[in-house]
PDB file of C-alpha atoms in Angstrom:
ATOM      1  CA  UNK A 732     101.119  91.042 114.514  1.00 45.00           C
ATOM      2  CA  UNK A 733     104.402  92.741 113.328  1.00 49.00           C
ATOM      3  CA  UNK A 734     104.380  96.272 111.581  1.00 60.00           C
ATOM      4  CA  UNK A 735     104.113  97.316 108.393  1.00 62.00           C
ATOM      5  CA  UNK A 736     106.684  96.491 105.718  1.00 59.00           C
ATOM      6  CA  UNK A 737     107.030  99.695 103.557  1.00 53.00           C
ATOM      7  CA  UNK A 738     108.078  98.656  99.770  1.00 54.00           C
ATOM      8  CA  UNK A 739     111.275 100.246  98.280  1.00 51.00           C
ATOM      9  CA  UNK A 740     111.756 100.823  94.941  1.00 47.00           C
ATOM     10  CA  UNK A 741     113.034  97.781  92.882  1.00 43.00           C
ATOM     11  CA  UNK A 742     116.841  97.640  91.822  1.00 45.00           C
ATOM     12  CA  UNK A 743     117.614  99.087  88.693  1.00 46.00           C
ATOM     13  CA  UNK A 744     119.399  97.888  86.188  1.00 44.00           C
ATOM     14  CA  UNK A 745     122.726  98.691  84.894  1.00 44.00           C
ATOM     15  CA  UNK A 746     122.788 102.122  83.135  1.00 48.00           C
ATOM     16  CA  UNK A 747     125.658 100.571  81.042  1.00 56.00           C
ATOM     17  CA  UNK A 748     123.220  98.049  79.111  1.00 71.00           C
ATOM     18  CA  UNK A 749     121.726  99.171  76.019  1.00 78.00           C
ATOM     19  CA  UNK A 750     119.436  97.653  73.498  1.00 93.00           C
ATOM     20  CA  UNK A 751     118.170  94.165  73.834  1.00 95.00           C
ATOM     21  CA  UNK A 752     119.547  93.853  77.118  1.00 96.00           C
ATOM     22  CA  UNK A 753     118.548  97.070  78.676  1.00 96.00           C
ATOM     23  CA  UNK A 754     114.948  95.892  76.976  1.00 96.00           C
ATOM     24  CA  UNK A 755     115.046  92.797  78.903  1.00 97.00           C
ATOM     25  CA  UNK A 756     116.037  94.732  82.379  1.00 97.00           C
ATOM     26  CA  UNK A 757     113.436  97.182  81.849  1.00 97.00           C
ATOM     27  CA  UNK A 758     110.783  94.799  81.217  1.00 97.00           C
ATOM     28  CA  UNK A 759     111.350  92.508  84.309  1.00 98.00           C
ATOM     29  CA  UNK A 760     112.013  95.328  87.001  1.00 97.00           C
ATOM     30  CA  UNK A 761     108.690  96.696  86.030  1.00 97.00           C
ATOM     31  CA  UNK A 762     106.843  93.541  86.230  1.00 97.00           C
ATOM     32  CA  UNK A 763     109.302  93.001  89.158  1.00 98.00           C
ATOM     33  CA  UNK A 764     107.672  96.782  90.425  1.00 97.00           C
ATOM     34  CA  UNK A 765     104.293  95.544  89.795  1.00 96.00           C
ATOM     35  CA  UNK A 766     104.733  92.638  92.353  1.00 97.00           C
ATOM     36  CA  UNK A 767     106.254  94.202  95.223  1.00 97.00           C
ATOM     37  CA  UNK A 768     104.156  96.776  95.489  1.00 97.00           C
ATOM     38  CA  UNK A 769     101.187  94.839  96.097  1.00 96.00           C
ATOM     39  CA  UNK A 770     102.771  94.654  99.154  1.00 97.00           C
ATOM     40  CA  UNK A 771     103.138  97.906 100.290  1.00 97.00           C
ATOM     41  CA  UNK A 772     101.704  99.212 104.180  1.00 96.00           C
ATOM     42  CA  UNK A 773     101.351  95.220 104.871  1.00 97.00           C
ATOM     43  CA  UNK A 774     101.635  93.122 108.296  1.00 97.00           C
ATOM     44  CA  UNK A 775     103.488  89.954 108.245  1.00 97.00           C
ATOM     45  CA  UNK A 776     100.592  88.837 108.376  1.00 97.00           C
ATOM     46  CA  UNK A 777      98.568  89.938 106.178  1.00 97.00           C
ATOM     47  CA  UNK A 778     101.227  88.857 103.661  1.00 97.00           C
ATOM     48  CA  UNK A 779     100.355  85.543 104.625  1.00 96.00           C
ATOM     49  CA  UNK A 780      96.811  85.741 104.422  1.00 96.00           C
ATOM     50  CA  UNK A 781      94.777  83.583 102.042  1.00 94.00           C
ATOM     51  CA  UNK A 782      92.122  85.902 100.310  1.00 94.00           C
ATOM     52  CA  UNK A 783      90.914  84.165  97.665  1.00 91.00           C
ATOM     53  CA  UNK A 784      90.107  80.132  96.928  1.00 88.00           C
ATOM     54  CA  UNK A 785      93.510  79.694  95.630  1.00 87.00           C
ATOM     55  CA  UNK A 786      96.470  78.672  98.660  1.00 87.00           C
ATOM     56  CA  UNK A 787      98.340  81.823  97.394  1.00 92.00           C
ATOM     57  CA  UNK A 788      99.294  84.484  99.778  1.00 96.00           C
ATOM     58  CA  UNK A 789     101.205  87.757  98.769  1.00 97.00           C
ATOM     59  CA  UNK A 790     104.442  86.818 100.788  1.00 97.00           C
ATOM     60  CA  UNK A 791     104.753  82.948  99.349  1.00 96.00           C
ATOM     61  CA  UNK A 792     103.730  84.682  95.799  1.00 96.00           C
ATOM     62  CA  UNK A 793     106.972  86.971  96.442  1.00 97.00           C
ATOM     63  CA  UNK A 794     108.884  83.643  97.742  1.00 97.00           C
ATOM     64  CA  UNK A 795     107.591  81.817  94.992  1.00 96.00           C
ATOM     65  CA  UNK A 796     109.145  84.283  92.323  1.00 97.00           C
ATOM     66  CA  UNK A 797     111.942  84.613  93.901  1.00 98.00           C
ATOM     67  CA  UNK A 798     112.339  80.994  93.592  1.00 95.00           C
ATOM     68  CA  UNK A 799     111.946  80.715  89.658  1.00 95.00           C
ATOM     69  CA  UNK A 800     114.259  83.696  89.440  1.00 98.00           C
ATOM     70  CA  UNK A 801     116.952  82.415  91.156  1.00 97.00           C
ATOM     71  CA  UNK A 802     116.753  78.706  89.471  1.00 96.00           C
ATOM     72  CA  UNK A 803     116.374  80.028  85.971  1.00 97.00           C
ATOM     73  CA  UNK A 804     118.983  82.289  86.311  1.00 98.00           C
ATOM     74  CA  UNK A 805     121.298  79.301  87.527  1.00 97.00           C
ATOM     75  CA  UNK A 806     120.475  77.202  85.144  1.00 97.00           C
ATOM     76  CA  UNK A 807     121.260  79.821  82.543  1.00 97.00           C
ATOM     77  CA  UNK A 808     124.878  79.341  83.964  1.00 96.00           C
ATOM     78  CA  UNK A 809     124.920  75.195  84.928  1.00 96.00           C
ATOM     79  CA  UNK A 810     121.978  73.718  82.816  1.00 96.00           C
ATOM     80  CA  UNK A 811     119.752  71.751  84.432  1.00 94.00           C
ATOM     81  CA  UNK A 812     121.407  70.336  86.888  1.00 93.00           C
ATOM     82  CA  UNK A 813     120.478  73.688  88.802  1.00 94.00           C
ATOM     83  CA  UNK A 814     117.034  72.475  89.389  1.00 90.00           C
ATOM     84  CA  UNK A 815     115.396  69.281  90.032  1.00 86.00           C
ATOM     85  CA  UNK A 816     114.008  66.107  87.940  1.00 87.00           C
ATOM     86  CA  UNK A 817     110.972  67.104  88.688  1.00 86.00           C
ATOM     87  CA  UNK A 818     110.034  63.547  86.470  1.00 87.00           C
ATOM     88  CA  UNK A 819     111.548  61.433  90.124  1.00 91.00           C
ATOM     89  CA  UNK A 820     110.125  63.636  92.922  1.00 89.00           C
ATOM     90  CA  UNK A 821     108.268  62.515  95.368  1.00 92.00           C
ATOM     91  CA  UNK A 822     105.008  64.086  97.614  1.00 94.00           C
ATOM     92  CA  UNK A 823     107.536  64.698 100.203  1.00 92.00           C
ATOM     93  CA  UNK A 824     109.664  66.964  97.312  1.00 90.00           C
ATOM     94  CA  UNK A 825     106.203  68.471  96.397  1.00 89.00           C
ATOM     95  CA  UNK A 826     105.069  69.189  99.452  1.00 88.00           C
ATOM     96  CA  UNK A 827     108.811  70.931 100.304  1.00 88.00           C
ATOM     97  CA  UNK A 828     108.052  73.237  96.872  1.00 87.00           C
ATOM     98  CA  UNK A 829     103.968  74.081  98.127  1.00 89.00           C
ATOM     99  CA  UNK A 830     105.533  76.005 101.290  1.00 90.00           C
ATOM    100  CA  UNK A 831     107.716  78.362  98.813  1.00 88.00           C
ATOM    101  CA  UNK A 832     103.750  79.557  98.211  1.00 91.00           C
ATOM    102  CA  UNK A 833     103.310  80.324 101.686  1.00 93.00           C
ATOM    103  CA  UNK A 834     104.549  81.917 104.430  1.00 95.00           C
ATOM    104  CA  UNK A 835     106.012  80.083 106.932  1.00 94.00           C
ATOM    105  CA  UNK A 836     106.610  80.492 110.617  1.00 94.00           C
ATOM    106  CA  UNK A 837     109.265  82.516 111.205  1.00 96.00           C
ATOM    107  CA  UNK A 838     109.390  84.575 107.623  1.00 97.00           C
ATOM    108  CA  UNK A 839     108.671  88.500 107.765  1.00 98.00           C
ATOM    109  CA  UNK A 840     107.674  90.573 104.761  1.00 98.00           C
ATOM    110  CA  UNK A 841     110.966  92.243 105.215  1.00 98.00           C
ATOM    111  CA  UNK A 842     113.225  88.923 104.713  1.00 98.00           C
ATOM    112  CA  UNK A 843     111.002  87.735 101.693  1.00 98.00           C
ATOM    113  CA  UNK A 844     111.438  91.406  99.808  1.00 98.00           C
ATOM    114  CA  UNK A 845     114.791  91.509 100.741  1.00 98.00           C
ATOM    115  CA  UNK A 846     115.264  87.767  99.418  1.00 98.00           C
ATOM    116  CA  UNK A 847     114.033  89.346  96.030  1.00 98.00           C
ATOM    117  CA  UNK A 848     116.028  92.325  95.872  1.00 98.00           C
ATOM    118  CA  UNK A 849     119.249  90.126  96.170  1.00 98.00           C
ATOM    119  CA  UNK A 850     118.192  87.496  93.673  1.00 98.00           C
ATOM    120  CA  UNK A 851     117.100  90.413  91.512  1.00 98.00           C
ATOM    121  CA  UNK A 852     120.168  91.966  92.086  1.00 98.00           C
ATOM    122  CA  UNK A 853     122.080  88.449  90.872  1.00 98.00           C
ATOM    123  CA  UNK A 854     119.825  88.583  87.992  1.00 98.00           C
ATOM    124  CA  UNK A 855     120.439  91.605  86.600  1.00 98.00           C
ATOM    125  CA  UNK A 856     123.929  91.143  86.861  1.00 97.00           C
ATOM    126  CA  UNK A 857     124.063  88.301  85.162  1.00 97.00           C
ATOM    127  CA  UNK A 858     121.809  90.117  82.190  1.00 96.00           C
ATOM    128  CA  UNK A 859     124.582  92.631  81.933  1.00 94.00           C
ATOM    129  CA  UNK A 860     127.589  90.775  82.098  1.00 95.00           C
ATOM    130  CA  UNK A 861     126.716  87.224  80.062  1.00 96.00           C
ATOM    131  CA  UNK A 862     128.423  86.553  76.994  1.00 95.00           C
ATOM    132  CA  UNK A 863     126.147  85.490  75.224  1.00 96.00           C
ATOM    133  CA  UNK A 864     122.440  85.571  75.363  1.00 97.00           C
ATOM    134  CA  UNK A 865     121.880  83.319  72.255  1.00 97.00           C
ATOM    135  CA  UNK A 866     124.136  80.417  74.491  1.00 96.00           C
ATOM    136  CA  UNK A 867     121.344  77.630  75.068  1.00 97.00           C
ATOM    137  CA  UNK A 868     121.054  74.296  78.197  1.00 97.00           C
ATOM    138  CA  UNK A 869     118.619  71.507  77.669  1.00 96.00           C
ATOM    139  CA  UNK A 870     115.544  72.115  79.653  1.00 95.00           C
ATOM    140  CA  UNK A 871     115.557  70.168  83.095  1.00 90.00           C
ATOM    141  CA  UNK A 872     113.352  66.764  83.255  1.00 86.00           C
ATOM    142  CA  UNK A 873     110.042  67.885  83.970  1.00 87.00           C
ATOM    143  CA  UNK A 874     106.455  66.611  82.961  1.00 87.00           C
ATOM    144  CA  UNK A 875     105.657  69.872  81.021  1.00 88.00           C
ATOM    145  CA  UNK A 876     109.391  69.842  79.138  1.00 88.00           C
ATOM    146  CA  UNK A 877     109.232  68.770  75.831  1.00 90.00           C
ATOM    147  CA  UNK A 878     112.003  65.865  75.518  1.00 87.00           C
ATOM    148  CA  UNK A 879     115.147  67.292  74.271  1.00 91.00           C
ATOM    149  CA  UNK A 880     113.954  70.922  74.086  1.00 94.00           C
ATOM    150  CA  UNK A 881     117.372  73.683  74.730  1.00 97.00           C
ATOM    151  CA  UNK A 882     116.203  77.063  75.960  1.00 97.00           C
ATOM    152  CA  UNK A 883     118.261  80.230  75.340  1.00 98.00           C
ATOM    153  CA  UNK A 884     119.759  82.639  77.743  1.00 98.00           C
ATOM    154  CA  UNK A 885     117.207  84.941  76.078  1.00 98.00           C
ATOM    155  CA  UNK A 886     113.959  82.625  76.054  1.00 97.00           C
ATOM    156  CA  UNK A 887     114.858  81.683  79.717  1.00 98.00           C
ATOM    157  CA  UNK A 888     114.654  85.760  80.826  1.00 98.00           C
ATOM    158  CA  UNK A 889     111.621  86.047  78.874  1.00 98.00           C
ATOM    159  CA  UNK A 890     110.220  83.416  80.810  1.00 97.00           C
ATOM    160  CA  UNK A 891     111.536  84.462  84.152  1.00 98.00           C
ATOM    161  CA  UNK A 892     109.731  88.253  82.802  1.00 98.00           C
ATOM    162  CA  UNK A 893     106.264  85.937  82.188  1.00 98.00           C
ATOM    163  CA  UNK A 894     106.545  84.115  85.230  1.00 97.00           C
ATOM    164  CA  UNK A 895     106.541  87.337  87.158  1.00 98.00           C
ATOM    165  CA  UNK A 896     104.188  89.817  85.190  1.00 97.00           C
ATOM    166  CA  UNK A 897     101.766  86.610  85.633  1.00 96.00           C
ATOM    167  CA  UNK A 898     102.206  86.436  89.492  1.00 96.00           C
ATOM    168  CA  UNK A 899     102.077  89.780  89.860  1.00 96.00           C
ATOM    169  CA  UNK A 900      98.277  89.719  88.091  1.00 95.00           C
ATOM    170  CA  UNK A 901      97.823  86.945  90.543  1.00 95.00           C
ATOM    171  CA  UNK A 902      99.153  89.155  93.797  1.00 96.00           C
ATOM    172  CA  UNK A 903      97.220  92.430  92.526  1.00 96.00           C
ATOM    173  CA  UNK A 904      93.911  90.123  93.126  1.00 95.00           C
ATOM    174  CA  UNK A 905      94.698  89.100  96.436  1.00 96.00           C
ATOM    175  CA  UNK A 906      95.741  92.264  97.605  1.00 96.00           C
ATOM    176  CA  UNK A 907      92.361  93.648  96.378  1.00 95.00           C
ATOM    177  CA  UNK A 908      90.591  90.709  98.317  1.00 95.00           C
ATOM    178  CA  UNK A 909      92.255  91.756 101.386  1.00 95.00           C
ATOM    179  CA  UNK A 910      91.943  95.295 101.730  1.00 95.00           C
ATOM    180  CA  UNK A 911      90.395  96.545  98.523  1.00 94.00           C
ATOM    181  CA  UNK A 912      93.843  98.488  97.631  1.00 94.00           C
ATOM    182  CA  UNK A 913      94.997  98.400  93.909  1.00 89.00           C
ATOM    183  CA  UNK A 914      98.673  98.403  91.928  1.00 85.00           C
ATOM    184  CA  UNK A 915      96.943 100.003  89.424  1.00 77.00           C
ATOM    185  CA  UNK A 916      93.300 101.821  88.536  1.00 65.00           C
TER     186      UNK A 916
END
């Protein structure tokens, strides 16, 4: 069993964006806050525990967002041809994308945190320095994409800010089924 991982703070983001922007930042490195800290005082392995029916762990939770960050955020630069057709993958490519939910031999608390502090970094970056948030990409093939659809810069960081507050709800459970420890209350 490894030590504890302590949680830093999240990054911040630039000082230099103001109004819709900074709104944006703000929102997602709280929810961002929310999620990490869950983790805080944990083992590598109790990140990796199951606590609940659901084959979520904190660490592949962490993983897991970290993954949808960094592919949103890509595609909010190179369409969709920065993730998958998710319409042609096979249980091979499924099962590939179930062990982003876990965590795997090998992965430490540390590295997945650390993961998410870079992509976040990337992210916020981005945030600050894009032309144009209204600039829009054709959603990638996927089941739950409606045909045609075009999401924003704006809609796709409002998604990427869901995606996260939601997993963080999901990670505050689990970390309560574990040890009985609370991000909030």
């Amino acid at each position: 069993m490894s030590g504890t991982t302590t949680v830093n703070e999240p990054a911040t983001h630039d000082s230099a964006s103001t109004g819709e922007r900074a709104d944006l930042l703000e929102s997602l490195a709280k929810h961002r806050h929310f999620l990490r800290f869950t983790t805080r005082d944990l083992t590598d392995e109790q990140a990796g525990r199951r606590t609940t029916a659901s084959q979520l762990c904190l660490g592949g939770l962490i993983k897991h967002v970290t993954a949808v960050e960094r592919a949103w955020a890509q595609f909010i630069l190179d369409g969709p041809s920065a993730m998958p057709d998710f319409t042609t993958m096979t249980e091979a490519d499924w099962a590939r994308r179930a062990d982003e939910f876990r965590m795997l031999p090998g992965e430490t608390l540390a590295g997945v945190l650390l993961d998410y502090a870079n992509v976040a970094r990337r992210t916020d970056e981005l945030v600050a320095t894009l032309p144009d948030l209204n600039a829009t990409q054709p959603l990638p093939k996927a089941p739950w994409s409606e045909p045609g659809a075009r999401w924003s810069a704006r809609r796709v960081l409002m998604h990427i800010i869901a995606e996260t507050a939601q997993h963080a709800g999901h990670a505050d459970i689990i970390r309560e089924s574990l040890d009985g420890a609370k991000t909030m209350g």
